[in-house]
CSV table of C-alpha atoms in Angstrom, one decimal:
chain,number,residue,atom,x,y,z
A,1182,UNK,CA,-1.9,2.2,32.8
A,1183,UNK,CA,1.5,1.0,34.0
A,1184,UNK,CA,-0.2,-0.3,37.2
A,1185,UNK,CA,-2.7,-2.2,35.1
A,1186,UNK,CA,-0.8,-5.4,34.2
A,1187,UNK,CA,-3.2,-6.3,31.3
A,1188,UNK,CA,-2.9,-2.9,29.7
A,1189,UNK,CA,0.8,-2.8,30.4
A,1190,UNK,CA,1.3,-6.1,28.6
A,1191,UNK,CA,-0.8,-4.9,25.6
A,1192,UNK,CA,1.2,-1.7,25.3
A,1193,UNK,CA,4.5,-3.6,25.6
A,1194,UNK,CA,3.5,-6.0,22.9
A,1195,UNK,CA,2.4,-3.1,20.7
A,1196,UNK,CA,5.7,-1.3,21.2
A,1197,UNK,CA,7.6,-4.4,20.4
A,1198,UNK,CA,5.6,-4.9,17.1
A,1199,UNK,CA,6.0,-1.3,16.1
A,1200,UNK,CA,9.7,-1.3,16.9
A,1201,UNK,CA,10.4,-4.4,14.9
A,1202,UNK,CA,8.3,-3.1,12.0
A,1203,UNK,CA,10.3,0.2,12.0
A,1204,UNK,CA,13.7,-1.4,12.6
A,1205,UNK,CA,14.0,0.7,15.8
A,1206,UNK,CA,16.4,-1.4,17.9
A,1207,UNK,CA,16.4,0.9,21.0
A,1208,UNK,CA,12.6,0.7,21.4
A,1209,UNK,CA,12.7,-3.0,20.7
A,1210,UNK,CA,15.2,-3.3,23.5
A,1211,UNK,CA,13.0,-1.3,25.9
A,1212,UNK,CA,10.0,-3.4,25.0
A,1213,UNK,CA,11.9,-6.7,25.4
A,1214,UNK,CA,13.2,-5.7,28.8
A,1215,UNK,CA,9.8,-4.8,30.2
A,1216,UNK,CA,8.4,-8.0,28.7
A,1217,UNK,CA,11.1,-9.9,30.5
A,1218,UNK,CA,10.3,-8.2,33.8
A,1219,UNK,CA,6.6,-9.1,33.5
A,1220,UNK,CA,7.4,-12.7,32.7
A,1221,UNK,CA,9.8,-12.8,35.6
A,1222,UNK,CA,7.2,-11.6,38.1
A,1223,UNK,CA,4.8,-14.2,36.7
A,1224,UNK,CA,7.3,-16.8,38.0
A,1225,UNK,CA,8.7,-17.9,34.7
A,1226,UNK,CA,12.1,-16.6,35.8
A,1227,UNK,CA,14.2,-18.4,33.2
A,1228,UNK,CA,12.4,-16.9,30.2
A,1229,UNK,CA,12.3,-13.6,32.0
A,1230,UNK,CA,16.1,-13.5,32.5
A,1231,UNK,CA,16.6,-14.6,28.8
A,1232,UNK,CA,14.5,-11.7,27.5
A,1233,UNK,CA,16.1,-9.1,29.8
A,1234,UNK,CA,19.6,-10.2,28.7
A,1235,UNK,CA,18.6,-10.2,25.1
A,1236,UNK,CA,17.3,-6.6,25.6
A,1237,UNK,CA,20.6,-5.5,27.2
A,1238,UNK,CA,22.7,-7.0,24.3
A,1239,UNK,CA,20.4,-5.2,21.8
A,1240,UNK,CA,20.7,-1.9,23.6
A,1241,UNK,CA,24.5,-2.2,23.7
A,1242,UNK,CA,24.6,-2.3,19.8
A,1243,UNK,CA,22.6,0.9,19.3
A,1244,UNK,CA,23.5,4.6,19.0
A,1245,UNK,CA,20.6,5.6,21.2
A,1246,UNK,CA,21.0,9.0,22.9
A,1247,UNK,CA,20.0,7.5,26.3
A,1248,UNK,CA,21.8,4.2,25.7
A,1249,UNK,CA,23.9,4.2,28.9
A,1250,UNK,CA,21.0,5.6,31.0
A,1251,UNK,CA,18.9,2.6,29.9
A,1252,UNK,CA,21.8,0.2,30.6
A,1253,UNK,CA,22.2,1.6,34.1
A,1254,UNK,CA,18.5,0.9,34.8
A,1255,UNK,CA,18.7,-2.5,33.2
A,1256,UNK,CA,21.7,-3.7,35.2
A,1257,UNK,CA,20.4,-2.3,38.5
A,1258,UNK,CA,17.1,-4.1,37.9
A,1259,UNK,CA,18.8,-7.4,37.0
A,1260,UNK,CA,21.1,-7.1,40.0
A,1261,UNK,CA,18.2,-6.8,42.4
A,1262,UNK,CA,16.5,-9.9,40.9
A,1263,UNK,CA,19.7,-12.0,40.9
A,1264,UNK,CA,20.4,-11.2,44.6
A,1265,UNK,CA,16.8,-12.0,45.4
A,1266,UNK,CA,17.2,-15.4,43.7
A,1267,UNK,CA,20.6,-16.0,45.4
A,1268,UNK,CA,22.4,-16.0,42.0
A,1269,UNK,CA,25.4,-14.3,43.5
A,1270,UNK,CA,27.9,-15.3,40.8
A,1271,UNK,CA,25.7,-13.8,38.1
A,1272,UNK,CA,25.0,-10.8,40.3
A,1273,UNK,CA,28.7,-10.2,40.6
A,1274,UNK,CA,29.1,-10.2,36.8
A,1275,UNK,CA,26.2,-7.8,36.4
A,1276,UNK,CA,27.7,-5.5,39.0
A,1277,UNK,CA,31.0,-5.5,37.1
A,1278,UNK,CA,29.1,-4.4,33.9
A,1279,UNK,CA,27.2,-1.8,35.8
A,1280,UNK,CA,30.4,-0.4,37.4
A,1281,UNK,CA,32.1,-0.2,33.9
A,1282,UNK,CA,29.3,2.1,32.8
A,1283,UNK,CA,29.1,4.2,35.9
A,1284,UNK,CA,32.9,4.7,36.4
A,1285,UNK,CA,33.9,5.3,32.8
A,1286,UNK,CA,33.3,8.6,30.9
A,1287,UNK,CA,31.2,7.4,28.0
A,1288,UNK,CA,29.6,9.5,25.3
A,1289,UNK,CA,25.8,9.4,25.7
A,1290,UNK,CA,25.6,9.3,29.5
A,1291,UNK,CA,23.4,11.8,31.2
A,1292,UNK,CA,25.2,14.2,33.6
A,1293,UNK,CA,23.1,14.6,36.8
A,1294,UNK,CA,25.3,16.3,39.4
A,1295,UNK,CA,27.2,13.8,41.5
A,1296,UNK,CA,25.2,10.8,40.5
A,1297,UNK,CA,28.3,8.8,39.8
A,1298,UNK,CA,29.6,9.1,43.4
A,1299,UNK,CA,26.2,8.1,44.8
A,1300,UNK,CA,26.1,5.1,42.5
A,1301,UNK,CA,29.6,4.1,43.5
A,1302,UNK,CA,28.7,4.0,47.1
A,1303,UNK,CA,25.6,1.9,46.3
A,1304,UNK,CA,27.7,-0.5,44.2
A,1305,UNK,CA,30.4,-0.9,47.0
A,1306,UNK,CA,27.7,-1.9,49.4
A,1307,UNK,CA,26.2,-4.4,46.9
A,1308,UNK,CA,29.7,-5.7,46.1
A,1309,UNK,CA,30.5,-6.2,49.8
A,1310,UNK,CA,27.3,-8.1,50.3
A,1311,UNK,CA,27.7,-10.3,47.2
A,1312,UNK,CA,31.3,-11.2,47.8
A,1313,UNK,CA,30.4,-12.0,51.4
A,1314,UNK,CA,27.6,-14.4,50.3
A,1315,UNK,CA,30.2,-16.0,47.9
A,1316,UNK,CA,32.6,-16.5,50.9
A,1317,UNK,CA,35.2,-14.1,49.4
A,1318,UNK,CA,35.6,-12.2,52.6
A,1319,UNK,CA,38.8,-10.5,51.9
A,1320,UNK,CA,37.4,-8.9,48.7
A,1321,UNK,CA,34.2,-8.1,50.5
A,1322,UNK,CA,36.1,-6.3,53.2
A,1323,UNK,CA,38.0,-4.3,50.6
A,1324,UNK,CA,34.6,-3.2,49.0
A,1325,UNK,CA,33.4,-2.3,52.5
A,1326,UNK,CA,36.5,-0.1,53.1
A,1327,UNK,CA,35.9,1.6,49.7
A,1328,UNK,CA,32.3,2.2,50.9
A,1329,UNK,CA,33.6,3.8,54.1
A,1330,UNK,CA,36.0,6.0,52.2
A,1331,UNK,CA,33.2,7.8,50.5
A,1332,UNK,CA,32.1,9.1,53.9
A,1333,UNK,CA,28.8,10.0,55.4
A,1334,UNK,CA,27.4,11.6,52.2
A,1335,UNK,CA,24.5,10.0,50.5
A,1336,UNK,CA,23.5,8.3,53.8
A,1337,UNK,CA,20.0,7.7,52.7
A,1338,UNK,CA,20.9,4.4,51.1
A,1339,UNK,CA,23.3,3.3,53.9
A,1340,UNK,CA,20.8,0.5,54.8
A,1341,UNK,CA,22.2,-1.4,51.8
A,1342,UNK,CA,25.4,-2.2,53.8
A,1343,UNK,CA,23.6,-3.7,56.8
A,1344,UNK,CA,23.2,-7.2,55.4
A,1345,UNK,CA,27.0,-7.3,54.9
A,1346,UNK,CA,27.6,-6.0,58.4
A,1347,UNK,CA,25.3,-8.8,59.7
A,1348,UNK,CA,27.2,-11.4,57.7
A,1349,UNK,CA,30.5,-10.1,59.2
A,1350,UNK,CA,28.9,-10.0,62.7
A,1351,UNK,CA,29.6,-6.3,63.0
A,1352,UNK,CA,26.5,-6.0,65.1
A,1353,UNK,CA,27.7,-2.9,67.0
A,1354,UNK,CA,28.1,-1.1,63.6
A,1355,UNK,CA,24.6,-2.1,62.7
A,1356,UNK,CA,23.2,-0.9,66.0
A,1357,UNK,CA,25.1,2.4,65.6
A,1358,UNK,CA,23.8,3.1,62.1
A,1359,UNK,CA,20.2,2.2,63.0
A,1360,UNK,CA,20.3,4.1,66.2
A,1361,UNK,CA,21.3,7.2,64.3
A,1362,UNK,CA,18.4,6.8,61.9
A,1363,UNK,CA,16.1,6.0,64.8
A,1364,UNK,CA,17.0,9.2,66.7
A,1365,UNK,CA,16.6,11.2,63.5
A,1366,UNK,CA,13.0,9.9,63.1
A,1367,UNK,CA,12.2,10.5,66.7
A,1368,UNK,CA,13.5,14.1,66.4
A,1369,UNK,CA,11.2,14.7,63.5
A,1370,UNK,CA,8.2,12.9,65.1
A,1371,UNK,CA,8.2,10.5,62.2
A,1372,UNK,CA,7.9,7.4,64.3
A,1373,UNK,CA,4.9,5.5,62.9
A,1374,UNK,CA,6.4,4.7,59.4
A,1375,UNK,CA,7.6,1.8,57.4
A,1376,UNK,CA,11.1,3.2,57.6
A,1377,UNK,CA,10.9,2.9,61.4
A,1378,UNK,CA,9.6,-0.6,61.1
A,1379,UNK,CA,12.7,-1.6,59.1
A,1380,UNK,CA,15.0,0.0,61.7
A,1381,UNK,CA,13.2,-1.7,64.7
A,1382,UNK,CA,13.5,-5.1,63.0
A,1383,UNK,CA,17.2,-4.6,62.1
A,1384,UNK,CA,18.0,-3.5,65.7
A,1385,UNK,CA,16.1,-6.5,67.1
A,1386,UNK,CA,18.1,-8.8,64.9
A,1387,UNK,CA,21.4,-7.2,65.8
A,1388,UNK,CA,20.8,-7.4,69.6
A,1389,UNK,CA,19.6,-11.0,69.2
A,1390,UNK,CA,22.8,-11.9,67.4
A,1391,UNK,CA,24.8,-10.3,70.2
A,1392,UNK,CA,22.7,-12.4,72.6
A,1393,UNK,CA,21.5,-9.3,74.3
A,1394,UNK,CA,18.0,-10.8,74.4
A,1395,UNK,CA,16.5,-8.1,76.7
A,1396,UNK,CA,17.3,-5.4,74.3
A,1397,UNK,CA,16.2,-7.6,71.4
A,1398,UNK,CA,12.9,-8.3,73.1
A,1399,UNK,CA,12.4,-4.6,73.6
A,1400,UNK,CA,12.8,-3.8,70.0
A,1401,UNK,CA,10.8,-6.8,68.8
A,1402,UNK,CA,8.0,-5.6,71.2
A,1403,UNK,CA,8.3,-2.1,69.8
A,1404,UNK,CA,8.2,-3.7,66.3
A,1405,UNK,CA,5.0,-5.6,67.1
A,1406,UNK,CA,3.4,-2.4,68.5
A,1407,UNK,CA,4.5,-0.4,65.5
A,1408,UNK,CA,3.1,-3.0,63.1
A,1409,UNK,CA,-0.2,-2.9,65.0
A,1410,UNK,CA,-0.1,0.9,65.0
A,1411,UNK,CA,0.5,1.0,61.2
A,1412,UNK,CA,-2.4,-1.4,60.7
A,1413,UNK,CA,-4.7,0.6,63.0
A,1414,UNK,CA,-3.7,3.8,61.3
A,1415,UNK,CA,-4.4,2.3,57.9
A,1416,UNK,CA,-7.7,1.0,59.1
A,1417,UNK,CA,-8.6,4.2,61.0
A,1418,UNK,CA,-7.8,6.3,58.0
A,1419,UNK,CA,-9.9,4.1,55.8
A,1420,UNK,CA,-12.7,4.0,58.3
A,1421,UNK,CA,-12.7,7.8,58.8
A,1422,UNK,CA,-12.7,8.3,55.0
A,1423,UNK,CA,-15.6,5.9,54.6
A,1424,UNK,CA,-17.5,7.5,57.5
A,1425,UNK,CA,-17.1,10.9,56.1
A,1426,UNK,CA,-18.2,9.8,52.7
A,1427,UNK,CA,-21.2,7.9,54.2
A,1428,UNK,CA,-22.2,10.9,56.3
A,1429,UNK,CA,-22.0,13.2,53.4
A,1430,UNK,CA,-24.0,10.9,51.2
A,1431,UNK,CA,-26.6,10.2,53.9
A,1432,UNK,CA,-27.4,13.9,54.2
A,1433,UNK,CA,-27.4,14.5,50.5
A,1434,UNK,CA,-29.6,11.5,49.8
A,1435,UNK,CA,-32.4,12.7,52.1
A,1436,UNK,CA,-32.4,16.1,50.3
A,1437,UNK,CA,-32.0,14.9,46.8
A,1438,UNK,CA,-34.1,11.7,46.8
A,1439,UNK,CA,-37.3,13.3,45.8
A,1440,UNK,CA,-35.7,15.5,43.3
A,1441,UNK,CA,-33.8,12.6,41.8
A,1442,UNK,CA,-37.0,10.6,41.4
A,1443,UNK,CA,-38.7,13.5,39.6
A,1444,UNK,CA,-35.6,14.1,37.4
A,1445,UNK,CA,-35.5,10.4,36.7
A,1446,UNK,CA,-39.1,10.3,35.6
A,1447,UNK,CA,-38.6,13.3,33.4
A,1448,UNK,CA,-35.5,11.8,31.8
A,1449,UNK,CA,-37.3,8.5,31.2
A,1450,UNK,CA,-40.2,10.3,29.6
A,1451,UNK,CA,-37.9,12.4,27.4
A,1452,UNK,CA,-35.9,9.4,26.5
A,1453,UNK,CA,-39.0,7.4,25.6
A,1454,UNK,CA,-40.3,10.2,23.4
A,1455,UNK,CA,-36.8,10.6,21.8
A,1456,UNK,CA,-36.5,6.9,21.1
A,1457,UNK,CA,-40.0,6.8,19.6
A,1458,UNK,CA,-39.2,9.8,17.4
A,1459,UNK,CA,-35.9,8.3,16.3
A,1460,UNK,CA,-37.5,4.9,15.7
A,1461,UNK,CA,-40.3,6.6,13.6
A,1462,UNK,CA,-37.8,8.6,11.7
A,1463,UNK,CA,-35.6,5.6,11.1
A,1464,UNK,CA,-38.6,3.5,10.0
A,1465,UNK,CA,-39.7,6.3,7.6
A,1466,UNK,CA,-36.2,6.6,6.1
A,1467,UNK,CA,-35.9,2.9,5.7
A,1468,UNK,CA,-39.2,2.6,4.0
A,1469,UNK,CA,-38.4,5.5,1.8
A,1470,UNK,CA,-35.1,4.0,0.9
A,1471,UNK,CA,-36.6,0.6,0.2
A,1472,UNK,CA,-39.2,2.2,-2.1
A,1473,UNK,CA,-36.5,4.1,-4.0
A,1474,UNK,CA,-34.5,0.9,-4.4
A,1475,UNK,CA,-37.6,-0.9,-5.6
A,1476,UNK,CA,-38.4,1.8,-8.2
A,1477,UNK,CA,-34.8,1.8,-9.4
A,1478,UNK,CA,-34.8,-2.0,-9.6
A,1479,UNK,CA,-38.1,-2.1,-11.6
A,1480,UNK,CA,-36.7,0.5,-14.0
A,1481,UNK,CA,-33.5,-1.5,-14.4
A,1482,UNK,CA,-35.4,-4.7,-14.8
A,1483,UNK,CA,-37.6,-3.2,-17.6
A,1484,UNK,CA,-34.5,-2.0,-19.3
A,1485,UNK,CA,-32.9,-5.4,-19.1
A,1486,UNK,CA,-36.0,-7.1,-20.5
A,1487,UNK,CA,-36.3,-4.6,-23.3
A,1488,UNK,CA,-32.7,-5.0,-24.3
A,1489,UNK,CA,-33.0,-8.8,-24.3
A,1490,UNK,CA,-36.2,-8.6,-26.3
A,1491,UNK,CA,-34.6,-6.2,-28.8
A,1492,UNK,CA,-31.6,-8.5,-29.1
A,1493,UNK,CA,-33.8,-11.5,-29.7
A,1494,UNK,CA,-35.7,-9.7,-32.4
A,1495,UNK,CA,-32.5,-8.6,-34.0
A,1496,UNK,CA,-31.1,-12.1,-33.9
A,1497,UNK,CA,-34.2,-13.5,-35.6
A,1498,UNK,CA,-34.0,-10.8,-38.3
A,1499,UNK,CA,-30.4,-11.6,-38.9
A,1500,UNK,CA,-31.2,-15.3,-39.2
A,1501,UNK,CA,-33.9,-14.6,-41.7
A,1502,UNK,CA,-31.5,-12.4,-43.8
A,1503,UNK,CA,-28.9,-15.1,-43.7
A,1504,UNK,CA,-31.4,-17.7,-44.9
A,1505,UNK,CA,-32.4,-15.5,-47.8
A,1506,UNK,CA,-28.8,-14.8,-48.8
A,1507,UNK,CA,-28.0,-18.5,-48.5
A,1508,UNK,CA,-30.8,-19.4,-50.9
A,1509,UNK,CA,-29.6,-16.8,-53.4
A,1510,UNK,CA,-25.9,-17.9,-53.4
A,1511,UNK,CA,-26.3,-21.6,-52.7
A,1512,UNK,CA,-24.6,-22.8,-55.9
A,1513,UNK,CA,-21.4,-20.9,-55.1
A,1514,UNK,CA,-21.3,-21.7,-51.4
A,1515,UNK,CA,-18.9,-24.7,-51.5
A,1516,UNK,CA,-16.3,-22.8,-53.5
A,1517,UNK,CA,-16.5,-19.7,-51.2
A,1518,UNK,CA,-16.4,-22.0,-48.2
A,1519,UNK,CA,-13.3,-23.7,-49.4
A,1520,UNK,CA,-11.6,-20.4,-50.1
A,1521,UNK,CA,-12.6,-19.1,-46.7
A,1522,UNK,CA,-11.2,-22.2,-45.0
A,1523,UNK,CA,-7.9,-21.9,-47.0
A,1524,UNK,CA,-7.8,-18.2,-46.1
A,1525,UNK,CA,-8.2,-18.9,-42.4
A,1526,UNK,CA,-5.5,-21.6,-42.5
A,1527,UNK,CA,-3.1,-19.2,-44.3
A,1528,UNK,CA,-3.9,-16.3,-42.0
A,1529,UNK,CA,-1.6,-17.5,-39.2
A,1530,UNK,CA,1.3,-17.8,-41.5
A,1531,UNK,CA,0.8,-14.6,-43.6
A,1532,UNK,CA,-1.4,-12.4,-41.5
A,1533,UNK,CA,-3.7,-11.5,-44.4
A,1534,UNK,CA,-5.7,-8.3,-43.9
A,1535,UNK,CA,-9.4,-8.9,-44.0
A,1536,UNK,CA,-12.1,-6.5,-45.2
A,1537,UNK,CA,-14.7,-5.3,-42.7
A,1538,UNK,CA,-17.4,-7.5,-44.3
A,1539,UNK,CA,-15.2,-10.6,-43.9
A,1540,UNK,CA,-14.5,-9.8,-40.3
A,1541,UNK,CA,-18.1,-9.3,-39.5
A,1542,UNK,CA,-19.0,-12.6,-41.2
A,1543,UNK,CA,-16.3,-14.4,-39.2
A,1544,UNK,CA,-17.5,-12.9,-35.9
A,1545,UNK,CA,-21.1,-13.9,-36.8
A,1546,UNK,CA,-19.9,-17.5,-37.4
A,1547,UNK,CA,-18.1,-17.4,-34.0
A,1548,UNK,CA,-21.2,-16.0,-32.3
A,1549,UNK,CA,-23.3,-18.7,-33.9
A,1550,UNK,CA,-21.0,-21.5,-32.7
A,1551,UNK,CA,-21.1,-20.1,-29.1
A,1552,UNK,CA,-24.9,-19.6,-29.1
A,1553,UNK,CA,-26.0,-22.8,-30.9
A,1554,UNK,CA,-23.7,-25.1,-29.0
A,1555,UNK,CA,-24.1,-23.2,-25.7
A,1556,UNK,CA,-20.4,-23.2,-25.3
A,1557,UNK,CA,-20.6,-20.4,-22.8
A,1558,UNK,CA,-22.2,-22.7,-20.3
A,1559,UNK,CA,-18.9,-24.6,-20.0
A,1560,UNK,CA,-17.1,-22.9,-17.0
A,1561,UNK,CA,-13.8,-24.1,-18.5
A,1562,UNK,CA,-14.3,-22.8,-22.0
A,1563,UNK,CA,-11.1,-21.5,-23.6
A,1564,UNK,CA,-10.0,-19.5,-26.6
A,1565,UNK,CA,-8.2,-22.6,-28.0
A,1566,UNK,CA,-11.5,-24.4,-28.5
A,1567,UNK,CA,-12.8,-21.7,-30.8
A,1568,UNK,CA,-9.5,-21.0,-32.5
A,1569,UNK,CA,-9.4,-24.7,-33.6
A,1570,UNK,CA,-12.8,-24.5,-35.1
A,1571,UNK,CA,-12.4,-21.2,-36.8
A,1572,UNK,CA,-8.8,-21.6,-37.9
A,1573,UNK,CA,-7.7,-18.1,-37.1
A,1574,UNK,CA,-4.8,-16.6,-35.1
A,1575,UNK,CA,-5.0,-15.4,-31.5
A,1576,UNK,CA,-4.5,-11.8,-32.6
A,1577,UNK,CA,-7.3,-11.9,-35.1
A,1578,UNK,CA,-9.6,-13.6,-32.6
A,1579,UNK,CA,-8.9,-10.9,-30.0
A,1580,UNK,CA,-9.5,-8.1,-32.6
A,1581,UNK,CA,-12.8,-9.7,-33.7
A,1582,UNK,CA,-14.1,-10.0,-30.1
A,1583,UNK,CA,-13.0,-6.4,-29.3
A,1584,UNK,CA,-14.4,-4.9,-32.5
A,1585,UNK,CA,-17.8,-6.6,-32.5
A,1586,UNK,CA,-18.6,-7.1,-28.8
A,1587,UNK,CA,-16.7,-4.1,-27.3
A,1588,UNK,CA,-15.0,-6.2,-24.7
A,1589,UNK,CA,-12.4,-9.1,-24.3
A,1590,UNK,CA,-13.1,-12.8,-24.5
A,1591,UNK,CA,-14.0,-13.2,-20.8
A,1592,UNK,CA,-16.4,-10.2,-21.0
A,1593,UNK,CA,-18.0,-11.6,-24.2
A,1594,UNK,CA,-18.5,-15.1,-22.6
A,1595,UNK,CA,-19.8,-13.6,-19.3
A,1596,UNK,CA,-22.3,-11.4,-21.2
A,1597,UNK,CA,-23.7,-14.6,-22.9
A,1598,UNK,CA,-23.9,-16.2,-19.4
A,1599,UNK,CA,-25.7,-13.2,-18.0
A,1600,UNK,CA,-28.3,-13.3,-20.8
A,1601,UNK,CA,-28.8,-16.9,-20.1
A,1602,UNK,CA,-29.1,-16.3,-16.3
A,1603,UNK,CA,-31.8,-13.7,-17.0
A,1604,UNK,CA,-33.8,-16.4,-18.7
A,1605,UNK,CA,-33.3,-18.8,-15.8
A,1606,UNK,CA,-34.2,-16.2,-13.2
A,1607,UNK,CA,-37.5,-15.4,-15.0
A,1608,UNK,CA,-38.6,-18.9,-16.1
A,1609,UNK,CA,-37.4,-21.1,-13.2
A,1610,UNK,CA,-38.5,-19.3,-10.1
A,1611,UNK,CA,-37.7,-22.3,-7.8
A,1612,UNK,CA,-34.0,-22.3,-8.8
A,1613,UNK,CA,-31.7,-21.0,-6.2
A,1614,UNK,CA,-29.2,-18.3,-7.1
A,1615,UNK,CA,-26.4,-20.8,-6.7
A,1616,UNK,CA,-28.2,-23.2,-9.2
A,1617,UNK,CA,-28.7,-20.3,-11.7
A,1618,UNK,CA,-25.0,-19.4,-11.4
A,1619,UNK,CA,-23.9,-23.0,-12.0
A,1620,UNK,CA,-26.3,-23.6,-14.9
A,1621,UNK,CA,-25.2,-20.3,-16.5
A,1622,UNK,CA,-21.6,-21.4,-16.6
A,1623,UNK,CA,-20.2,-19.3,-13.7
A,1624,UNK,CA,-17.5,-21.1,-11.7
A,1625,UNK,CA,-18.8,-19.7,-8.4
A,1626,UNK,CA,-21.8,-17.7,-7.1
A,1627,UNK,CA,-19.7,-14.8,-5.9
A,1628,UNK,CA,-18.4,-14.1,-9.4
A,1629,UNK,CA,-22.0,-14.3,-10.7
A,1630,UNK,CA,-23.1,-11.8,-8.1
A,1631,UNK,CA,-20.3,-9.4,-8.8
A,1632,UNK,CA,-20.5,-9.5,-12.7
A,1633,UNK,CA,-24.3,-9.3,-12.6
A,1634,UNK,CA,-24.3,-6.2,-10.3
A,1635,UNK,CA,-21.5,-4.5,-12.4
A,1636,UNK,CA,-23.5,-4.9,-15.6
A,1637,UNK,CA,-27.1,-4.4,-14.4
A,1638,UNK,CA,-26.7,-2.3,-11.2
A,1639,UNK,CA,-28.5,-4.8,-9.0
A,1640,UNK,CA,-28.1,-8.3,-7.7
A,1641,UNK,CA,-29.7,-11.4,-9.2
A,1642,UNK,CA,-31.9,-11.7,-6.1
A,1643,UNK,CA,-33.1,-8.1,-6.5
A,1644,UNK,CA,-33.9,-8.7,-10.2
A,1645,UNK,CA,-35.9,-11.8,-9.4
A,1646,UNK,CA,-37.8,-10.1,-6.6
A,1647,UNK,CA,-38.7,-7.2,-8.8
A,1648,UNK,CA,-39.8,-9.5,-11.6
A,1649,UNK,CA,-42.0,-11.6,-9.2
A,1650,UNK,CA,-43.7,-8.6,-7.8
A,1651,UNK,CA,-44.5,-7.2,-11.2
């Protein structure tokens, strides 16, 4: 995926996010450096350099096992970019930092044979070129002599010194080095290559600078022929490959065409039958599931209606009992009421313990207030409103609610609202669910749906649909 720029960018971003989340500075550095490279090649070079330098500083401050190997790679990459952009002062500083890592024995570097000597030779060539481009010829020549002192070993990268030799007009040396490489390639019959193309161009430039135009023309002519040969070879290779593929396919197509048609028809037939079977099975399962849901909803709806009807009858019976008791004890009611009020007022100060009968009577009074005045329809109803009317403490209030409703204040009020919503859903079929929720005292329809489903096992819409179909 590293050759797919879009995927590469995605993976680099993912690595950066994961590294930051885990506090892994070394992986964050690697991600930042690669992000900087991508941005650099997208022509936003300023931001690219900033990210790469930030990545290098981050790597310097880690204890990563491969810290110095990564810094070698980072500095070498940065050095190439800076030379390409003619930023020779910055390139020289980068080279100094790279040389410090290569030449010093640092814990954490990887020992790969004589890698240090090879890198030294490469750095001397780069230093000679950079100093030459900066006009510091004496220092450039010193770097060149250091390059020469290493000898003919690691000659594979000797081409790096050629730009310096051209700057110093050492054309004979350029010709000598390139001739040696040219002879080597001719000896091994490796003449139509991009390496040979570089050699021909370098020799042509050197002879042209020496004003030996005949030799220069010869090499430029060879270069033109070589470029054409490379293009022809590429085209021929592609053409031969395509021709071979075409020929193979042409023969196979004639043999397999009829067979393919028969197989295609067979596959289509099987696929159609399979799709029809799956569609039928899916339809059957959906219908079966819907019927099961309908049966369950009808059962739940009947339970809800039965519970509400039973509760209504119980409420009426309680009212009748209260009326009878009221008629029997009517003369003593004012005195009892006065004592009850005083008892409630004193309760907050002294915490009097009530009997079970008194608690039940107090809860019934609370329930009557809530029911008769439809207080539960107020979405902003609070405990304080009821506490002020009943003259009892918060603790006693909470105990009453818990003891006689089996839930807390919010649950008690929501149960009242749900009972009222059942009435609206049954009697006002044109009401939307949102209207039912609002008229029942719920602050929003989502809460209404959630609480209704938690208590009754189905949604308000499902309950209404079940009721309508019955």
